[in-house]
PDB file of C-alpha atoms in Angstrom:
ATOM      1  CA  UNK S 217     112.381  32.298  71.297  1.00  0.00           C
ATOM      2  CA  UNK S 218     115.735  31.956  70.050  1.00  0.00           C
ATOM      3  CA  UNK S 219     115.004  31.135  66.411  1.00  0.00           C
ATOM      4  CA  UNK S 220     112.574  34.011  66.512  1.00  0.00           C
ATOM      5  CA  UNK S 221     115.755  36.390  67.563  1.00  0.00           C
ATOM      6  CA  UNK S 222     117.557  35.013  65.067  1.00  0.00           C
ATOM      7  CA  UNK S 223     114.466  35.263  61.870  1.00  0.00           C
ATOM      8  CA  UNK S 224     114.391  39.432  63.659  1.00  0.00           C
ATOM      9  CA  UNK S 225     118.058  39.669  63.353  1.00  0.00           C
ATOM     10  CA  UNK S 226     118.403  38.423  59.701  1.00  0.00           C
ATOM     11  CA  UNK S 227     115.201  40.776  58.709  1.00  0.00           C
ATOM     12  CA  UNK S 228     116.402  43.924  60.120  1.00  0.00           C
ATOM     13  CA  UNK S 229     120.467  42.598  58.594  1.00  0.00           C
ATOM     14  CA  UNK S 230     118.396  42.222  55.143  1.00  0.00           C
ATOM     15  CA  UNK S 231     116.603  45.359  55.175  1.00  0.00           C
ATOM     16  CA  UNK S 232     119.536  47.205  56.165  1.00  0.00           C
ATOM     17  CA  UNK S 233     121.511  45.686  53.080  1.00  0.00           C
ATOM     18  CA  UNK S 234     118.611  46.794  50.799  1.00  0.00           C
ATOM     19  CA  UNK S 235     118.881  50.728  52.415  1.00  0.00           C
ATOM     20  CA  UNK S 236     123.069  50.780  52.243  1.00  0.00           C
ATOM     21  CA  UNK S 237     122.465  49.701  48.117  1.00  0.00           C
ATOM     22  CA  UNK S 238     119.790  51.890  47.728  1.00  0.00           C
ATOM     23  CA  UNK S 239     122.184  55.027  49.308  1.00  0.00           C
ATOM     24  CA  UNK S 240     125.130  53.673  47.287  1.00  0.00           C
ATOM     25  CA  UNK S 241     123.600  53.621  44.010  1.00  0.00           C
ATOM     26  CA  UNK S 242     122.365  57.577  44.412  1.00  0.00           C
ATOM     27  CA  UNK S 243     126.381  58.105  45.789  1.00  0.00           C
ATOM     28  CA  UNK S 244     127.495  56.719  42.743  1.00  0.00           C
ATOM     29  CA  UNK S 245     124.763  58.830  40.500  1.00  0.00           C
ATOM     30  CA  UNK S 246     126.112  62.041  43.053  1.00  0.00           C
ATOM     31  CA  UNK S 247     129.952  61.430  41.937  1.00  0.00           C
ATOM     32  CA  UNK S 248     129.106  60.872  38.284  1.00  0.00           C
ATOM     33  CA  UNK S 249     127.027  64.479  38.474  1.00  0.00           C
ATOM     34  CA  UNK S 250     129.828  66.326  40.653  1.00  0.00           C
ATOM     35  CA  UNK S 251     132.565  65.011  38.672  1.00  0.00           C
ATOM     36  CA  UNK S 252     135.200  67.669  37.583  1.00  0.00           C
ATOM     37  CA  UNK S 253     134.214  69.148  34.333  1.00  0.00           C
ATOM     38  CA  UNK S 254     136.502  72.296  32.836  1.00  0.00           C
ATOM     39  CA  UNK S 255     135.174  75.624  33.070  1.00  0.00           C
ATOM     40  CA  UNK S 256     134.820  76.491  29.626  1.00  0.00           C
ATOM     41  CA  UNK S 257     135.275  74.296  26.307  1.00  0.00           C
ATOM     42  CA  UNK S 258     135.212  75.034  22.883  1.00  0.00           C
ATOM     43  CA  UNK S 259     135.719  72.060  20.088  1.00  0.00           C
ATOM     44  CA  UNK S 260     134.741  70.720  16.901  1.00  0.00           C
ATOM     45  CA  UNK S 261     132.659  67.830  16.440  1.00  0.00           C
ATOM     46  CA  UNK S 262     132.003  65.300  13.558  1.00  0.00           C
ATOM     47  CA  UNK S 263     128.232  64.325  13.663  1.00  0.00           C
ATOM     48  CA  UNK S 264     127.428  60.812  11.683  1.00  0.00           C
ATOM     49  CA  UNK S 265     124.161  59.857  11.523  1.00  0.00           C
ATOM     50  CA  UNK S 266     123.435  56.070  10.155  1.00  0.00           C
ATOM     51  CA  UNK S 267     120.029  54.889   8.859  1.00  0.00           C
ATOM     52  CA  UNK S 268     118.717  51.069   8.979  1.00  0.00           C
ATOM     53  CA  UNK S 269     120.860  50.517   5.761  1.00  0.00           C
ATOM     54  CA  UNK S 270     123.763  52.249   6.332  1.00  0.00           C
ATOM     55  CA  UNK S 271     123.383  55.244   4.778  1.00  0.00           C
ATOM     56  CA  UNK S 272     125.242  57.901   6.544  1.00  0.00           C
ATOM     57  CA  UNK S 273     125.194  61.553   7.008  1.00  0.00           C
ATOM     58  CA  UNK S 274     128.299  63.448   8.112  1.00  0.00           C
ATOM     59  CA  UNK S 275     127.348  67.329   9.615  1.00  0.00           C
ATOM     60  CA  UNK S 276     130.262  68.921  10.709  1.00  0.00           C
ATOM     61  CA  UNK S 277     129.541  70.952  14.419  1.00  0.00           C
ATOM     62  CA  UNK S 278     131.167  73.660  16.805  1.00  0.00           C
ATOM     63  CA  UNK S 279     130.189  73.204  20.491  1.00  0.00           C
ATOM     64  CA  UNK S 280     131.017  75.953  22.665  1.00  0.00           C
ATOM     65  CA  UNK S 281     130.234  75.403  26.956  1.00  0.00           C
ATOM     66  CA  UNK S 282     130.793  76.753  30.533  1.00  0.00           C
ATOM     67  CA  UNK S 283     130.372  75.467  33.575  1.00  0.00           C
ATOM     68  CA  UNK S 284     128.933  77.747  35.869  1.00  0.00           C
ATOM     69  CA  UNK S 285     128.696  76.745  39.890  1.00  0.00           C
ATOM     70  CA  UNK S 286     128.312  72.350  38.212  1.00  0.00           C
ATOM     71  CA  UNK S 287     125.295  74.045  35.643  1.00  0.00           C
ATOM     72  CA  UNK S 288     125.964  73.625  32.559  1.00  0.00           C
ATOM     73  CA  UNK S 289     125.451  76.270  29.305  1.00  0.00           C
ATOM     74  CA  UNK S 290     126.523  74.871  25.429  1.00  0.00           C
ATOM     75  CA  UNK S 291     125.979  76.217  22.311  1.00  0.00           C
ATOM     76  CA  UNK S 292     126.021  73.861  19.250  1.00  0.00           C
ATOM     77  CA  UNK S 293     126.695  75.169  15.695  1.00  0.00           C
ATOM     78  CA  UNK S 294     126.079  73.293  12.708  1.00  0.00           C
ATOM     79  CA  UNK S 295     128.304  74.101   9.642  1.00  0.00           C
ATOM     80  CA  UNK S 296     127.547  71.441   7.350  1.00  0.00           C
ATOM     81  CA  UNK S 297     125.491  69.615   5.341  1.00  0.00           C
ATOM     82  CA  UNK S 298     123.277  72.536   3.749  1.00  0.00           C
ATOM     83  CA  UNK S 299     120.215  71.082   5.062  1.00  0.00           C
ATOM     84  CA  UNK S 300     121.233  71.939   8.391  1.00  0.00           C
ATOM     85  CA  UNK S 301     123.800  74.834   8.191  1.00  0.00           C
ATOM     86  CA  UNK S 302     123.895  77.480  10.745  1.00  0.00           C
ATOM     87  CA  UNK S 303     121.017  75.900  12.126  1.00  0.00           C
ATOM     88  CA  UNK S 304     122.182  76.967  16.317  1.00  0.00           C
ATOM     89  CA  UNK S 305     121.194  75.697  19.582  1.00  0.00           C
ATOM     90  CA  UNK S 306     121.670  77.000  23.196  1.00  0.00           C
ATOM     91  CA  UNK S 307     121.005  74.976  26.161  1.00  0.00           C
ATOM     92  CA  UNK S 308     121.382  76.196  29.797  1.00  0.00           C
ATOM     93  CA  UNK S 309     121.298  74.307  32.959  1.00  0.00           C
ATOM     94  CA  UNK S 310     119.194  75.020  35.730  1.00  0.00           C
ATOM     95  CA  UNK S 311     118.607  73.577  38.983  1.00  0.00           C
ATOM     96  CA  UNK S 312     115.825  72.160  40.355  1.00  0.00           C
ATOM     97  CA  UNK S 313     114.167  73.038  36.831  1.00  0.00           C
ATOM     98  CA  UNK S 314     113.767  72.546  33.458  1.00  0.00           C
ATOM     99  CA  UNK S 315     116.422  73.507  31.607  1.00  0.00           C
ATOM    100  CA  UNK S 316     116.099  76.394  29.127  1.00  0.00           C
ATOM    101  CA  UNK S 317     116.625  75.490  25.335  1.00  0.00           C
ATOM    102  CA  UNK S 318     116.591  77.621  22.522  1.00  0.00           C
ATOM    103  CA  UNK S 319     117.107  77.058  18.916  1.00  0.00           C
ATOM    104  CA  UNK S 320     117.290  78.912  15.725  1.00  0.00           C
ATOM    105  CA  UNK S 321     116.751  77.477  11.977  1.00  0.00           C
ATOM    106  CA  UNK S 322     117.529  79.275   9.150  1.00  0.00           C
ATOM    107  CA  UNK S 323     114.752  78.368   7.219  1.00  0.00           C
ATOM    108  CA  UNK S 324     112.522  80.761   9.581  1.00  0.00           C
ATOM    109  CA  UNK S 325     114.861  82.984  10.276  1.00  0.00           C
ATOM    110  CA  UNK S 326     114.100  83.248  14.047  1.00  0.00           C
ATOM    111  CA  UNK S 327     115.168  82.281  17.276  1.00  0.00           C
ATOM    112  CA  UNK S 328     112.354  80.402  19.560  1.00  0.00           C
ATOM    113  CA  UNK S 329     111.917  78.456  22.733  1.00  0.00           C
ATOM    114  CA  UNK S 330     112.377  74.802  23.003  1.00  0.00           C
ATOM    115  CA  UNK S 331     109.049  73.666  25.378  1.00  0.00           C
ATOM    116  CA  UNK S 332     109.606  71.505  28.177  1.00  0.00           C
ATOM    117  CA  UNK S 333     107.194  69.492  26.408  1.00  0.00           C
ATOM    118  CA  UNK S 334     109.271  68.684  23.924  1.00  0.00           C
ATOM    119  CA  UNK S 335     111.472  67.259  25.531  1.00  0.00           C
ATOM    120  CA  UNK S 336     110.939  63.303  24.117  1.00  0.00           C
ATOM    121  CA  UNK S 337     111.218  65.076  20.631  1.00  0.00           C
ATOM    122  CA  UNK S 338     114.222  64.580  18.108  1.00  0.00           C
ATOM    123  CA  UNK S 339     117.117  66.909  18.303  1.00  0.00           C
ATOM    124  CA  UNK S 340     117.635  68.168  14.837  1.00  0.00           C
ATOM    125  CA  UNK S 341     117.009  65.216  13.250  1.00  0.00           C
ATOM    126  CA  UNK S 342     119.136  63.208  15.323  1.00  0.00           C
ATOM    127  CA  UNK S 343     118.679  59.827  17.790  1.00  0.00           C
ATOM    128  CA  UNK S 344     118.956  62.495  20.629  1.00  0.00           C
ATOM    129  CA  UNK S 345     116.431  63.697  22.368  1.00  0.00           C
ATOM    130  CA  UNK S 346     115.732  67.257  23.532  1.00  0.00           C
ATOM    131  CA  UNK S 347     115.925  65.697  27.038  1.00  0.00           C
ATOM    132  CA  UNK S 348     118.640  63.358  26.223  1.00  0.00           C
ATOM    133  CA  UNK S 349     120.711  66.889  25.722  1.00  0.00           C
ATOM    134  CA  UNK S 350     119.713  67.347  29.546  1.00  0.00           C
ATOM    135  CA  UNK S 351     122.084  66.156  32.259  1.00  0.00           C
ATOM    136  CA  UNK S 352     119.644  64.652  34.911  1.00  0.00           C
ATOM    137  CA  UNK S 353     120.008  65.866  38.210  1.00  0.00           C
ATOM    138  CA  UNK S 354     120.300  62.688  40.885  1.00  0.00           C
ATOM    139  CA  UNK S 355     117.033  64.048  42.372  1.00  0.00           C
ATOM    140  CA  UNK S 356     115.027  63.440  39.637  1.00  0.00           C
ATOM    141  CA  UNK S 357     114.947  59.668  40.084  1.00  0.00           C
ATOM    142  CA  UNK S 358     115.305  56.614  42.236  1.00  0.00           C
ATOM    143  CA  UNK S 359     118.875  55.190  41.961  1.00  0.00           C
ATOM    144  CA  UNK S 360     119.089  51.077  42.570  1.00  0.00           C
ATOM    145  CA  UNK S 361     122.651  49.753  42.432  1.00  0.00           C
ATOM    146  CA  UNK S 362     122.193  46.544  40.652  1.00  0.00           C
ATOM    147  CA  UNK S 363     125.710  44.851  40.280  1.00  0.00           C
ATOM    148  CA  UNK S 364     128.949  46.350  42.385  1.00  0.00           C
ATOM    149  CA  UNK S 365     131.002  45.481  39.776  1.00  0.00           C
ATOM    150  CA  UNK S 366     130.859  44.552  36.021  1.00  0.00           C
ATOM    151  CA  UNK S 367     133.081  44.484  32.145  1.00  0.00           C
ATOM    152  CA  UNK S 368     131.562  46.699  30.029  1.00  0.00           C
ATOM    153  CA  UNK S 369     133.495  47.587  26.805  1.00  0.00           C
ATOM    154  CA  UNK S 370     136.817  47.067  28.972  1.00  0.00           C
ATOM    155  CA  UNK S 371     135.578  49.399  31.369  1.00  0.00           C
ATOM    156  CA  UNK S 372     134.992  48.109  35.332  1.00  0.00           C
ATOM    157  CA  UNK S 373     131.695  49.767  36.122  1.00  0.00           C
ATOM    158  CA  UNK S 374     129.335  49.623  38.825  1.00  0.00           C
ATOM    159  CA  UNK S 375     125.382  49.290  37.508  1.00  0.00           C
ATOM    160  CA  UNK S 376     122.947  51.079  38.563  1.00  0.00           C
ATOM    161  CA  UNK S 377     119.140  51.128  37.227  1.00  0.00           C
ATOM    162  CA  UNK S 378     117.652  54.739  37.438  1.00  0.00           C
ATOM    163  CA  UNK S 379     113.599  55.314  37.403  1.00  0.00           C
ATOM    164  CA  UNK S 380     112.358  59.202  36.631  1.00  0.00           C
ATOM    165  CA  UNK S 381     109.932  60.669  39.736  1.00  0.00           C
ATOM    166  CA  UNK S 382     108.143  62.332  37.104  1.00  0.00           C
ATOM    167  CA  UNK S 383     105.749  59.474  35.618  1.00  0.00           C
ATOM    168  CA  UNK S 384     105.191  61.640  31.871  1.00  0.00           C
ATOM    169  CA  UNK S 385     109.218  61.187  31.405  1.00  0.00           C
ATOM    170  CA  UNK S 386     110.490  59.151  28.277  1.00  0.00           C
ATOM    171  CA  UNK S 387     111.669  56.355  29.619  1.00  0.00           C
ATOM    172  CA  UNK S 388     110.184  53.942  31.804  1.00  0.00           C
ATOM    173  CA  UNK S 389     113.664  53.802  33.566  1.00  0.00           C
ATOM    174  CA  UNK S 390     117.588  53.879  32.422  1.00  0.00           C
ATOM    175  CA  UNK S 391     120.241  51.104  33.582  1.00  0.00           C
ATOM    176  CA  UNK S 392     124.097  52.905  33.537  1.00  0.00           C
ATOM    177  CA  UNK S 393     126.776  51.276  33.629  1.00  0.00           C
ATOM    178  CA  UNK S 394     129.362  53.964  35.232  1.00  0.00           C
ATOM    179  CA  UNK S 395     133.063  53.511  34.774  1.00  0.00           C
ATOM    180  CA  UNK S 396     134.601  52.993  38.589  1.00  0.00           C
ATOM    181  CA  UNK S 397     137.794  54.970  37.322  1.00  0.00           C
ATOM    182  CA  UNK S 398     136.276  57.987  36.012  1.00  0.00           C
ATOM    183  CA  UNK S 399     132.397  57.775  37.440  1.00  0.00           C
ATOM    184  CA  UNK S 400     131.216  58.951  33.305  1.00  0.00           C
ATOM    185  CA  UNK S 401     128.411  56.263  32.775  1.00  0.00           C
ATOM    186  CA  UNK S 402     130.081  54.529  29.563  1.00  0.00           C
ATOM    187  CA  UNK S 403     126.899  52.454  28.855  1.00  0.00           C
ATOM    188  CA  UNK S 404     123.470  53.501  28.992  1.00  0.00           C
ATOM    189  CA  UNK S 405     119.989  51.822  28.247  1.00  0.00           C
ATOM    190  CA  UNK S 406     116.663  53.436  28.047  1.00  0.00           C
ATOM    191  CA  UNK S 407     113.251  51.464  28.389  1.00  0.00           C
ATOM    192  CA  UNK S 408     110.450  52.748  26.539  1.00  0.00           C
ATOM    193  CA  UNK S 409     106.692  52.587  28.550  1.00  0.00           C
ATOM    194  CA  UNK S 410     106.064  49.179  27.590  1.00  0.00           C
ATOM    195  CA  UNK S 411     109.348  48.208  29.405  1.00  0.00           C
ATOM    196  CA  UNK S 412     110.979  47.409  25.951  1.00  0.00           C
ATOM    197  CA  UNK S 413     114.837  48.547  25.002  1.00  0.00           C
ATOM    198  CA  UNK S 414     114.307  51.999  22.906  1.00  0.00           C
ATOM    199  CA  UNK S 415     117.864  53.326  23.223  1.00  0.00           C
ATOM    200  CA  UNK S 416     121.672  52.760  23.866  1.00  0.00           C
ATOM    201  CA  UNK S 417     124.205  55.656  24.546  1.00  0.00           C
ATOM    202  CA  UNK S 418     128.042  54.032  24.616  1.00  0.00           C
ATOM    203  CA  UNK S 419     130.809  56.090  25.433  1.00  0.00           C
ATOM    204  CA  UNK S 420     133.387  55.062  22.846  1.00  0.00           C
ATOM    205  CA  UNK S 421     136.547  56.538  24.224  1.00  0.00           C
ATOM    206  CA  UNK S 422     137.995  59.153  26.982  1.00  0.00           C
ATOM    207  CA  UNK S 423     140.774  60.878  27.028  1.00  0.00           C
ATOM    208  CA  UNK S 424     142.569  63.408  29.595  1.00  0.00           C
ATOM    209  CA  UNK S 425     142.653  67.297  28.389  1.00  0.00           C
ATOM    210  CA  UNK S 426     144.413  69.976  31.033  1.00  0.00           C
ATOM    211  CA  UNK S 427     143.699  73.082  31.356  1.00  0.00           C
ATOM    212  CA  UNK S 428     143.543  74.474  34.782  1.00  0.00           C
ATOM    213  CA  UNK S 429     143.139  70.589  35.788  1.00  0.00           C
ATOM    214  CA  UNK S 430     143.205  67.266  34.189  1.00  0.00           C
ATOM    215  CA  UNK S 431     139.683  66.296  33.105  1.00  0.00           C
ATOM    216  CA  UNK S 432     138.259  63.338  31.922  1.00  0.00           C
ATOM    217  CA  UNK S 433     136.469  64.015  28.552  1.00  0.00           C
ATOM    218  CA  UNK S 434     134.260  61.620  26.215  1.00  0.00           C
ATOM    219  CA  UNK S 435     135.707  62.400  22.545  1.00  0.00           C
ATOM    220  CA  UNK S 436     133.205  59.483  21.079  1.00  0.00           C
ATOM    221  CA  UNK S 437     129.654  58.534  21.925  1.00  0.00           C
ATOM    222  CA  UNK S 438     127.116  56.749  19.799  1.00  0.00           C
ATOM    223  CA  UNK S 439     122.980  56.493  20.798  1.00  0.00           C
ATOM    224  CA  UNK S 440     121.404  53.552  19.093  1.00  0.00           C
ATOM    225  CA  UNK S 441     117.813  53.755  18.201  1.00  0.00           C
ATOM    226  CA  UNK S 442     117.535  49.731  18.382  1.00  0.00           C
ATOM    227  CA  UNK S 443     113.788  49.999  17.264  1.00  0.00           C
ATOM    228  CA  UNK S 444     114.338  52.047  14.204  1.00  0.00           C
ATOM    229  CA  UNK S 445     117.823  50.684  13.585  1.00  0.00           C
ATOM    230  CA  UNK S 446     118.819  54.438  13.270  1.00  0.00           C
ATOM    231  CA  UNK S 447     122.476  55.989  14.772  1.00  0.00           C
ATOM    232  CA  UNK S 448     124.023  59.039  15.811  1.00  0.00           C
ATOM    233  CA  UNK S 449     127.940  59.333  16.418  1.00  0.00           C
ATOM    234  CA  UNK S 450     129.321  62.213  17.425  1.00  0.00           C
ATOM    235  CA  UNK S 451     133.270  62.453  17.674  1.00  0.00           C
ATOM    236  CA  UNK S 452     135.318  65.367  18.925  1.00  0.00           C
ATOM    237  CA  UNK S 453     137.786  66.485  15.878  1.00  0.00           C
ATOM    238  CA  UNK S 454     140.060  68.855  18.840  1.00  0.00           C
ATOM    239  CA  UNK S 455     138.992  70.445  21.623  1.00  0.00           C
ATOM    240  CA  UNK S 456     140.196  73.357  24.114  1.00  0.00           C
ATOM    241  CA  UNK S 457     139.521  73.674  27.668  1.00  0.00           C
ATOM    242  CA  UNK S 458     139.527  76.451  30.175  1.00  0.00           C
ATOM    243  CA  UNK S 459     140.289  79.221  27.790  1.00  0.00           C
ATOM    244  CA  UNK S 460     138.056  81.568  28.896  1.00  0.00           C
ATOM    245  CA  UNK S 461     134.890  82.477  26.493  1.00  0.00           C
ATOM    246  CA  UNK S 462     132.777  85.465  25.946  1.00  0.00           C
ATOM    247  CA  UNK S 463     129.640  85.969  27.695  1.00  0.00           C
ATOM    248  CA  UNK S 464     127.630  86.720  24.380  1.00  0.00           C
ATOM    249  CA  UNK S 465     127.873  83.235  23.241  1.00  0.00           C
ATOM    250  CA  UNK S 466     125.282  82.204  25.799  1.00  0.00           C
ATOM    251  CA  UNK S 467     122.617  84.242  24.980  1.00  0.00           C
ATOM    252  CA  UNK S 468     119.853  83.622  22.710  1.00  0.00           C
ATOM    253  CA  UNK S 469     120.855  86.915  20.571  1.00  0.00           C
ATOM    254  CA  UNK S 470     123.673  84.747  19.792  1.00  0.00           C
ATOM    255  CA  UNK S 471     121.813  82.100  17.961  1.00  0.00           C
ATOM    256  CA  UNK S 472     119.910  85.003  15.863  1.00  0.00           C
ATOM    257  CA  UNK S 473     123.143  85.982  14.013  1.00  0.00           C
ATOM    258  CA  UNK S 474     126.322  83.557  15.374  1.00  0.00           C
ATOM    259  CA  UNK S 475     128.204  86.965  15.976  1.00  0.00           C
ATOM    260  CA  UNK S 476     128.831  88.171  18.956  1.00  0.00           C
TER     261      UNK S 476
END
């Protein structure tokens, strides 16, 4: 009888250790979504994007964004290369829904709709996504917290391995490895269907900016297509935050002209 207490006791201890990991991993995917973020932003980006042979492509980018109740609205402008000049995106956050996305290329001369199901298509050429734009809100998947504590890229991060609710996503799942100090996930991978390694977002450097508080903002990240052998860097050149910006810029008018 007493062994069998004893077999109940370490059950219900084990079980309870799997439910206390399971809540801390979606914590840690809460504090990485609520971190502080300024209310408004305006820089300019270098874009680099690097083939199999290392042939590059430098566009030069304005990003404008607000941060409305933790929803996010940005506007990207692309000044350079000709190929893609003044080609304009605007992307605004909902909650507990898809995100509305709109883009406008100068070659048609019009402003239209980015479908939800387009979302696994390439943004503008790039090794991002239409999804990957998206921030993921922590509902949207199951959160496992994998290792308390690990190095990556100098960084002391806790790992956690994320799998989407909604079965037609991407990715088969993402594991992020999410910086203790500032909760921004500095490492990401995404697993195609067949449970292979499609994709690697690192955060290459943060730095403070203050504005009405001291934020902790990612001037570097690179996604790595490791199939294709195809890159994307984008670097923020100087950036301003919590100078207030017009209302016009988010609007899809906007993207029709870039005037306000």
């Amino acid at each position: 009888m007493k062994l069998k207490k004893i077999f109940t006791a370490m059950v219900t201890a084990l079980a309870l250790c799997s439910y206390v990991a399971a809540a801390d991993a979606t914590d840690i995917m809460r504090q990485v979504y609520d971190r502080k973020k300024p209310n408004f932003t305006k820089a300019a980006l270098q874009m680099t994007l690097t083939d199999k042979n290392g042939t590059k492509e430098t566009r030069n980018v304005g990003e404008y964004g607000r941060c409305r109740e933790n929803l996010t609205d940005m506007v990207m402008i692309f000044f350079s290369p000709a190929a893609v000049k003044d080609t304009r995106f605007l992307q605004k956050e909902n909650k507990n829904a898809d995100d509305d996305k709109w883009i406008y290329l100068p070659a048609l001369r019009s402003t239209r709709r980015v479908a939800s199901s387009e979302g696994d298509k390439s943004f503008v050429g790039t090794d991002f996504t239409y999804d990957d734009m998206s921030t993921r809100e922590v509902e949207e998947d199951t959160h496992e917290l994998l290792k308390e504590s690990e190095t990556k890229n100098g960084f002391d991060c806790y790992v956690v391995k994320s799998v989407p609710l909604d079965k037609n996503n991407q990715y088969l799942y993402r594991i992020s490895w999410v910086d203790k100090k500032t909760m921004i996930p500095v490492y990401i991978e995404m697993y195609d269907k067949k449970e292979k390694l499609q994709k690697i977002n690192t955060i290459k450097s943060i730095e403070e900016r203050t504005g009405n508080k001291t934020y902790n903002i990612p001037m570097e990240m690179q996604m790595d297509n490791v199939q294709t052998g195809h890159s994307t860097t984008l670097k923020i050149l100087n950036i301003e935050v919590d100078k207030p910006l017009a209302e016009g810029y988010f609007s899809p008018n906007f993207l029709n002209t870039g005037r306000l």
